[in-house]
CSV table of C-alpha atoms in Angstrom, one decimal:
chain,number,residue,atom,x,y,z
A,1,MET,CA,-16.9,-34.2,-40.8
A,2,ARG,CA,-14.1,-32.2,-42.4
A,3,ALA,CA,-17.1,-29.4,-42.7
A,4,ARG,CA,-17.5,-30.1,-39.2
A,5,TRP,CA,-13.9,-29.6,-38.0
A,6,LEU,CA,-13.3,-26.4,-40.0
A,7,VAL,CA,-16.3,-24.8,-38.5
A,8,VAL,CA,-15.0,-25.7,-34.8
A,9,LEU,CA,-11.5,-24.3,-35.8
A,10,VAL,CA,-13.2,-21.4,-37.5
A,11,THR,CA,-14.9,-20.9,-34.2
A,12,ALA,CA,-12.0,-21.0,-31.8
A,13,ALA,CA,-9.8,-18.8,-33.6
A,14,THR,CA,-12.7,-15.8,-33.5
A,15,LEU,CA,-12.7,-16.6,-29.8
A,16,VAL,CA,-9.0,-15.8,-29.5
A,17,VAL,CA,-8.7,-13.3,-32.3
A,18,ILE,CA,-11.7,-11.0,-31.4
A,19,PRO,CA,-10.3,-10.0,-27.8
A,20,LEU,CA,-6.9,-9.6,-29.5
A,21,MET,CA,-8.1,-7.1,-31.7
A,22,ILE,CA,-10.2,-5.1,-29.1
A,23,ASP,CA,-7.2,-4.8,-27.2
A,24,ARG,CA,-5.4,-3.6,-30.0
A,25,ARG,CA,-8.2,-0.8,-31.0
A,26,PRO,CA,-6.6,3.0,-30.8
A,27,VAL,CA,-7.0,4.0,-26.9
A,28,SER,CA,-9.5,7.1,-26.6
A,29,GLY,CA,-8.3,10.5,-25.3
A,30,SER,CA,-9.6,12.3,-22.7
A,31,ASN,CA,-10.0,16.5,-22.4
A,32,ILE,CA,-10.1,16.1,-18.5
A,33,SER,CA,-7.5,18.1,-16.6
A,34,ALA,CA,-5.4,17.0,-14.1
A,35,VAL,CA,-6.8,18.8,-11.1
A,36,GLU,CA,-9.9,17.4,-11.9
A,37,LEU,CA,-8.5,13.8,-12.2
A,38,ALA,CA,-7.2,13.9,-8.8
A,39,GLU,CA,-10.1,15.2,-7.4
A,40,ARG,CA,-12.7,12.4,-8.8
A,41,VAL,CA,-10.1,9.8,-7.7
A,42,GLN,CA,-9.9,11.2,-3.8
A,43,ALA,CA,-13.7,11.0,-4.3
A,44,SER,CA,-13.8,7.7,-5.8
A,45,GLY,CA,-13.6,5.8,-1.8
A,46,ASP,CA,-17.6,4.9,-2.2
A,47,VAL,CA,-17.1,3.5,-5.9
A,48,ALA,CA,-18.1,-0.3,-6.0
A,49,TRP,CA,-15.9,-2.8,-7.7
A,50,SER,CA,-14.9,-6.0,-7.7
A,51,GLY,CA,-11.7,-7.9,-9.9
A,52,PHE,CA,-8.3,-9.2,-9.7
A,53,VAL,CA,-5.3,-7.1,-9.4
A,54,GLU,CA,-1.6,-7.8,-9.4
A,55,SER,CA,1.2,-6.0,-7.5
A,56,SER,CA,5.2,-5.6,-8.2
A,57,GLY,CA,7.0,-4.2,-5.5
A,58,THR,CA,10.6,-3.9,-5.1
A,59,LEU,CA,10.6,-1.8,-2.0
A,60,GLN,CA,13.3,-3.2,1.3
A,61,VAL,CA,11.5,-3.6,4.6
A,62,PRO,CA,12.2,-5.0,7.4
A,63,ASP,CA,11.9,-9.2,7.4
A,64,SER,CA,11.7,-9.7,11.2
A,65,ASP,CA,8.8,-11.1,12.4
A,66,SER,CA,6.6,-8.3,13.4
A,67,PHE,CA,7.4,-7.0,9.7
A,68,ALA,CA,7.3,-10.4,7.9
A,69,ASN,CA,3.7,-9.4,6.3
A,70,LEU,CA,4.8,-5.9,5.1
A,71,ALA,CA,8.2,-6.9,3.5
A,72,GLN,CA,5.6,-9.7,1.8
A,73,LEU,CA,3.5,-7.0,0.2
A,74,LEU,CA,5.6,-4.4,-0.5
A,75,GLY,CA,9.0,-6.6,-1.7
A,76,GLU,CA,7.0,-9.5,-3.6
A,77,ASP,CA,4.8,-10.0,-6.7
A,78,ASN,CA,0.9,-10.3,-5.0
A,79,ASP,CA,-1.9,-11.9,-6.7
A,80,LEU,CA,-5.3,-10.3,-5.1
A,81,ARG,CA,-8.9,-11.4,-5.5
A,82,VAL,CA,-11.3,-8.1,-4.4
A,83,TRP,CA,-14.5,-7.5,-3.9
A,84,TRP,CA,-14.9,-3.5,-2.5
A,85,ARG,CA,-18.7,-2.7,-1.1
A,86,GLY,CA,-17.4,0.6,0.5
A,87,PRO,CA,-14.6,1.7,2.9
A,88,ASP,CA,-16.2,-0.3,5.6
A,89,SER,CA,-17.2,-3.4,3.8
A,90,TRP,CA,-14.7,-5.3,1.6
A,91,ARG,CA,-12.8,-8.8,1.5
A,92,VAL,CA,-8.9,-8.8,-0.2
A,93,ASP,CA,-7.7,-12.5,-1.5
A,94,ARG,CA,-4.3,-12.5,-1.4
A,95,ILE,CA,-3.4,-15.7,-3.1
A,96,ARG,CA,-0.4,-17.4,-3.7
A,97,GLY,CA,0.8,-20.9,-4.8
A,98,THR,CA,0.3,-23.0,-1.4
A,99,GLY,CA,-3.0,-21.1,-0.4
A,100,GLU,CA,-4.2,-17.9,0.4
A,101,THR,CA,-4.8,-15.5,3.4
A,102,ASP,CA,-7.7,-13.1,3.4
A,103,LEU,CA,-8.9,-10.2,4.7
A,104,PHE,CA,-12.1,-8.8,5.6
A,105,ARG,CA,-13.3,-5.4,6.5
A,106,GLN,CA,-16.9,-5.6,8.6
A,107,ARG,CA,-17.8,-2.3,10.2
A,108,GLY,CA,-15.6,-2.0,13.0
A,109,TYR,CA,-13.3,-5.2,12.8
A,110,SER,CA,-11.2,-7.0,10.3
A,111,VAL,CA,-10.8,-10.7,9.8
A,112,ARG,CA,-7.4,-12.4,8.9
A,113,TRP,CA,-8.2,-15.6,7.7
A,114,VAL,CA,-5.3,-18.0,6.7
A,115,PHE,CA,-6.3,-21.1,4.4
A,116,GLU,CA,-2.9,-23.3,5.3
A,117,SER,CA,-3.6,-23.1,9.2
A,118,GLU,CA,-7.2,-22.6,9.1
A,119,THR,CA,-7.4,-19.9,11.5
A,120,ALA,CA,-8.9,-16.8,11.6
A,121,THR,CA,-7.8,-13.4,13.9
A,122,ILE,CA,-10.3,-10.9,14.4
A,123,SER,CA,-8.9,-7.6,15.4
A,124,PRO,CA,-10.8,-3.8,15.7
A,125,VAL,CA,-10.2,-1.6,13.3
A,126,SER,CA,-7.4,0.7,13.8
A,127,GLN,CA,-6.9,4.2,12.1
A,128,VAL,CA,-3.1,3.6,13.3
A,129,ARG,CA,-1.8,0.3,11.8
A,130,LEU,CA,0.8,-1.2,9.4
A,131,PRO,CA,0.0,-1.2,5.6
A,132,ASP,CA,-2.0,-4.4,4.2
A,133,ALA,CA,-3.3,-5.8,1.3
A,134,SER,CA,-6.0,-3.5,0.8
A,135,ASP,CA,-3.5,-0.2,0.8
A,136,LEU,CA,-2.1,-2.4,-2.3
A,137,LEU,CA,-5.2,-2.2,-4.4
A,138,PRO,CA,-4.9,0.5,-7.4
A,139,PRO,CA,-7.8,2.8,-5.7
A,140,THR,CA,-6.2,2.7,-2.2
A,141,LEU,CA,-2.8,3.4,-3.1
A,142,ALA,CA,-3.5,6.7,-5.4
A,143,ARG,CA,-5.7,8.1,-2.9
A,144,ALA,CA,-3.1,8.0,0.1
A,145,LEU,CA,-0.1,9.1,-2.7
A,146,LEU,CA,-2.3,12.4,-4.1
A,147,GLN,CA,-3.1,13.1,-0.8
A,148,ARG,CA,-3.0,17.2,-0.2
A,149,ALA,CA,-1.4,17.1,-3.6
A,150,ARG,CA,-0.4,20.6,-4.9
A,151,VAL,CA,-1.8,22.0,-8.5
A,152,GLU,CA,1.6,22.6,-9.6
A,153,GLU,CA,2.9,19.1,-8.8
A,154,LEU,CA,0.0,17.5,-11.1
A,155,ALA,CA,0.4,16.8,-14.8
A,156,ARG,CA,-1.9,14.8,-17.3
A,157,LEU,CA,-0.2,11.8,-18.9
A,158,PRO,CA,-1.8,10.0,-22.2
A,159,ALA,CA,-4.2,7.3,-22.0
A,160,ARG,CA,-3.6,3.7,-21.9
A,161,ARG,CA,-5.7,0.5,-21.9
A,162,VAL,CA,-6.4,-0.9,-18.3
A,163,ALA,CA,-8.6,-3.8,-17.6
A,164,GLY,CA,-10.2,-3.1,-21.0
A,165,VAL,CA,-10.9,0.4,-20.0
A,166,ASP,CA,-9.3,3.4,-21.5
A,167,ALA,CA,-8.0,5.5,-18.9
A,168,PRO,CA,-6.7,8.8,-18.7
A,169,GLY,CA,-3.3,8.9,-16.9
A,170,LEU,CA,-2.0,11.4,-14.1
A,171,ARG,CA,1.7,12.0,-12.9
A,172,LEU,CA,2.3,13.5,-9.7
A,173,VAL,CA,6.2,14.9,-9.0
A,174,PRO,CA,6.5,15.6,-5.4
A,175,ASP,CA,7.8,18.7,-4.5
A,176,ASP,CA,9.8,18.0,-1.7
A,177,ARG,CA,13.6,18.1,-1.4
A,178,ALA,CA,12.9,15.3,1.5
A,179,SER,CA,11.1,12.9,-0.9
A,180,THR,CA,13.0,10.0,-2.3
A,181,VAL,CA,10.0,9.6,-4.7
A,182,ALA,CA,10.5,10.8,-8.2
A,183,HIS,CA,7.2,10.4,-9.6
A,184,VAL,CA,4.1,8.5,-9.4
A,185,ASP,CA,1.6,7.5,-12.6
A,186,VAL,CA,-1.6,6.9,-12.1
A,187,TRP,CA,-4.4,5.5,-14.9
A,188,VAL,CA,-8.2,6.3,-13.4
A,189,GLU,CA,-11.8,5.0,-15.1
A,190,GLU,CA,-12.8,8.9,-15.7
A,191,HIS,CA,-16.4,8.5,-15.2
A,192,THR,CA,-16.2,7.2,-11.8
A,193,GLY,CA,-12.4,8.6,-10.7
A,194,LEU,CA,-11.4,4.6,-9.8
A,195,PRO,CA,-7.6,4.3,-10.2
A,196,LEU,CA,-7.2,1.0,-12.2
A,197,LYS,CA,-3.2,1.6,-12.3
A,198,VAL,CA,-0.4,3.3,-10.3
A,199,GLU,CA,3.4,3.2,-10.9
A,200,LEU,CA,5.7,4.5,-7.7
A,201,TYR,CA,9.4,5.4,-9.5
A,202,GLY,CA,12.4,6.5,-7.0
A,203,VAL,CA,14.8,9.3,-7.5
A,204,GLY,CA,16.7,7.9,-10.8
A,205,ASP,CA,14.7,4.8,-11.6
A,206,ARG,CA,13.8,3.7,-14.8
A,207,ARG,CA,11.4,1.1,-13.4
A,208,PRO,CA,8.8,1.4,-10.7
A,209,ALA,CA,9.7,0.5,-7.1
A,210,LEU,CA,6.2,-0.3,-6.7
A,211,SER,CA,3.2,-1.3,-9.2
A,212,THR,CA,-0.3,-2.4,-8.7
A,213,THR,CA,-2.9,-3.4,-11.4
A,214,THR,CA,-5.9,-4.2,-12.1
A,215,LEU,CA,-6.3,-7.0,-14.8
A,216,ASP,CA,-10.0,-7.6,-14.5
A,217,LEU,CA,-12.7,-4.9,-13.3
A,218,GLU,CA,-16.8,-4.9,-12.7
A,219,LEU,CA,-18.0,-2.0,-11.8
A,220,GLY,CA,-21.2,-2.5,-9.1
A,221,MET,CA,-21.6,-3.3,-5.5
A,222,PRO,CA,-20.6,-7.0,-4.9
A,223,PRO,CA,-23.4,-9.3,-3.1
A,224,VAL,CA,-22.9,-8.8,0.9
A,225,SER,CA,-22.3,-12.5,1.4
A,226,THR,CA,-18.6,-12.0,-0.4
A,227,THR,CA,-17.5,-9.3,2.2
A,228,GLN,CA,-18.8,-11.2,5.3
A,229,PHE,CA,-16.7,-14.1,6.9
A,230,VAL,CA,-18.5,-16.8,8.4
A,231,ALA,CA,-16.6,-19.4,10.3
A,232,LYS,CA,-17.0,-23.1,9.0
A,233,GLU,CA,-16.5,-25.6,11.8
A,234,GLY,CA,-13.1,-26.8,12.8
A,235,VAL,CA,-11.7,-23.1,12.2
A,236,ASP,CA,-9.9,-21.7,14.7
A,237,VAL,CA,-11.1,-18.3,15.5
A,238,THR,CA,-8.8,-16.0,17.9
A,239,PHE,CA,-9.4,-12.4,19.0
A,240,ASP,CA,-6.4,-9.9,18.9
A,241,GLU,CA,-6.9,-6.6,20.8
A,242,SER,CA,-4.7,-5.1,17.9
A,243,VAL,CA,-4.2,-5.5,14.5
A,244,ASP,CA,-0.4,-5.4,14.2
A,245,VAL,CA,2.4,-4.0,16.0
A,246,ALA,CA,1.9,-0.3,15.1
A,247,ALA,CA,-1.8,-0.7,16.3
A,248,ALA,CA,-0.3,-2.0,19.6
A,249,ALA,CA,1.9,0.4,20.3
A,250,ASN,CA,0.0,3.3,19.7
A,251,ALA,CA,-2.8,2.0,22.4
A,252,PHE,CA,-0.3,0.7,24.6
A,253,ALA,CA,3.0,2.4,24.8
A,254,PRO,CA,3.4,5.7,26.9
A,255,PHE,CA,4.6,7.9,24.7
A,256,ASP,CA,3.2,10.9,22.8
A,257,LEU,CA,5.2,12.2,19.5
A,258,PRO,CA,5.3,15.4,18.2
A,259,THR,CA,3.6,17.4,15.6
A,260,SER,CA,6.4,17.6,13.0
A,261,LEU,CA,9.8,15.7,12.9
A,262,GLY,CA,12.6,16.4,9.8
A,263,GLY,CA,10.5,19.5,8.8
A,264,LEU,CA,7.6,16.9,8.1
A,265,THR,CA,4.0,17.7,10.0
A,266,THR,CA,1.7,14.9,10.5
A,267,ARG,CA,-0.3,13.5,7.4
A,268,THR,CA,-3.8,14.1,9.0
A,269,GLY,CA,-2.5,17.5,10.9
A,270,ALA,CA,-3.9,16.0,14.2
A,271,ASP,CA,-1.5,15.4,17.1
A,272,PRO,CA,-0.5,11.9,17.0
A,273,GLY,CA,-0.5,9.7,20.1
A,274,ALA,CA,2.9,6.8,20.6
A,275,VAL,CA,3.1,6.6,17.0
A,276,GLY,CA,3.1,9.1,14.2
A,277,PHE,CA,2.5,9.2,10.6
A,278,TYR,CA,4.2,12.4,8.7
A,279,GLY,CA,4.5,14.0,5.3
A,280,ARG,CA,2.3,14.2,2.1
A,281,GLY,CA,1.3,12.0,-0.7
A,282,PRO,CA,4.2,9.8,-1.6
A,283,THR,CA,6.3,11.2,0.8
A,284,SER,CA,5.9,10.0,4.0
A,285,LEU,CA,7.5,8.7,7.6
A,286,ILE,CA,6.4,6.4,10.2
A,287,VAL,CA,7.7,6.5,13.8
A,288,LEU,CA,6.6,3.8,15.9
A,289,PRO,CA,7.9,2.9,19.5
A,290,LEU,CA,9.7,-0.8,19.5
A,291,ARG,CA,9.6,-3.1,22.8
A,292,ASP,CA,13.1,-4.5,23.8
A,293,GLN,CA,11.8,-8.5,22.1
A,294,VAL,CA,11.0,-6.7,18.7
A,295,ALA,CA,14.2,-3.8,18.7
A,296,TRP,CA,16.9,-5.9,19.5
A,297,PRO,CA,16.7,-8.4,16.5
A,298,LEU,CA,15.5,-5.3,14.2
A,299,ARG,CA,18.8,-3.6,15.1
A,300,GLU,CA,21.1,-6.7,14.9
A,301,ARG,CA,19.5,-6.9,11.0
A,302,LEU,CA,20.3,-3.4,10.3
A,303,ARG,CA,23.9,-3.5,11.6
A,304,ASN,CA,24.6,-6.9,9.6
A,305,SER,CA,23.3,-4.6,6.3
A,306,ALA,CA,26.0,-3.8,3.6
A,307,ALA,CA,24.3,-0.4,3.9
A,308,ALA,CA,24.4,-0.1,7.6
A,309,GLN,CA,25.5,3.4,8.9
A,310,GLU,CA,25.8,4.2,12.8
A,311,SER,CA,25.6,7.4,14.2
A,312,ASP,CA,24.6,9.1,17.5
A,313,ALA,CA,21.0,8.8,16.4
A,314,GLY,CA,21.2,5.2,15.6
A,315,THR,CA,21.5,2.6,13.1
A,316,SER,CA,20.3,3.1,9.7
A,317,VAL,CA,20.1,1.7,6.3
A,318,SER,CA,18.8,3.4,3.4
A,319,VAL,CA,18.2,1.4,0.2
A,320,GLY,CA,16.4,2.9,-2.9
A,321,LEU,CA,13.3,4.6,-1.9
A,322,VAL,CA,12.8,3.4,1.6
A,323,GLY,CA,14.9,4.6,4.8
A,324,LEU,CA,14.9,3.2,7.8
A,325,LEU,CA,16.2,4.0,11.3
A,326,LEU,CA,16.1,2.7,14.6
A,327,THR,CA,17.3,4.6,17.7
A,328,PRO,CA,19.4,3.7,20.4
A,329,ASP,CA,18.8,1.8,23.2
A,330,LEU,CA,17.8,4.4,25.4
A,331,GLY,CA,18.3,2.5,28.9
A,332,ARG,CA,14.3,1.3,29.0
A,333,GLY,CA,14.6,-1.1,26.5
A,334,GLY,CA,13.4,-0.9,22.9
A,335,GLY,CA,14.2,1.6,20.7
A,336,PHE,CA,12.0,4.1,18.2
A,337,LEU,CA,12.0,2.9,14.6
A,338,LEU,CA,11.5,5.8,11.8
A,339,ALA,CA,10.8,4.3,8.1
A,340,GLY,CA,10.0,5.9,5.3
A,341,THR,CA,10.5,7.5,1.6
A,342,ILE,CA,12.6,10.4,2.7
A,343,THR,CA,16.1,11.5,2.2
A,344,PRO,CA,18.9,9.8,4.9
A,345,GLU,CA,19.5,13.0,6.2
A,346,THR,CA,15.8,14.0,6.7
A,347,LEU,CA,15.5,10.7,8.4
A,348,GLU,CA,18.7,11.6,10.6
A,349,ARG,CA,17.1,14.6,11.3
A,350,ALA,CA,13.8,13.3,12.3
A,351,ALA,CA,15.4,11.3,14.7
A,352,THR,CA,17.8,13.8,16.2
A,353,GLU,CA,14.6,15.9,17.3
A,354,LEU,CA,12.6,13.1,18.1
A,355,LEU,CA,15.6,11.7,21.0
A,356,VAL,CA,16.2,15.2,22.1
A,357,ASP,CA,12.1,15.8,22.4
A,358,LYS,CA,12.3,12.6,24.6
């Protein structure tokens, strides 16, 4: 009997010790250049994978009803389960103590399934929208932050072991005086170019303002059944013409924004509609018109902030990386919200140019 228990104890100890020994083995280096690594990252959108991701954010964004989901994503810790077949076929489950919210991408539609309320909302995919859970994934976030990166902004970092992978590192230091971002660090699965870990640092920060890490990784195509939403009996399914307030504003608001604001051009180079995305890489500005019923409570929240500033351009708050400015009521109700990782001076300049243009 004692011998049998000895075998059990030795086996259990082995199961615990072996993974620790594997994790502590030296991380292998890589000779890949920073530029080539960045190019592989940008080409990784079609790499199929599944796994578990943990994100942590301290970014301060509006916590009004229209932006509640955004505040949770960027200002809190999130556990995400992922199945990624490609840019048009994926599923991301955001897991919380009270349940989960699942986001599906099925060709031209997105489905948001809320476990607690047993409700599913189907919306057409829009290129103009606020960030969602898929934008917190290391591959998606890294591709956005490295967008239009210049050669002189890139440098290699030592490799780290992430999700059991020896991942070479990459640092981007934005050469942009308008930016509140000090640097972006990315660790990448070298052969596929799939980013596994991203850290975003503000100027003067010793800890990342936003980080996202793959804890468990399986490369390969997930079954199509995992990324398709099938409504069960009793589920309340609704259809919404717009996925969020930004998509709705771009579709229905009677505005055409300029191609540049505050010295920042549009991210894609195309003329914007009623909603504009400006800057490149981690230096980002979004401008969107808000209806009176959305703008009024948000303006009051901003004014009640200890960091609030009032000027002819509007009410602004800058905390850490993120700056927010809501223009005055222009007599038609509502106002324009400007938000991004830009300095207060750039935010003020952009708002002033916008008001003159309108």
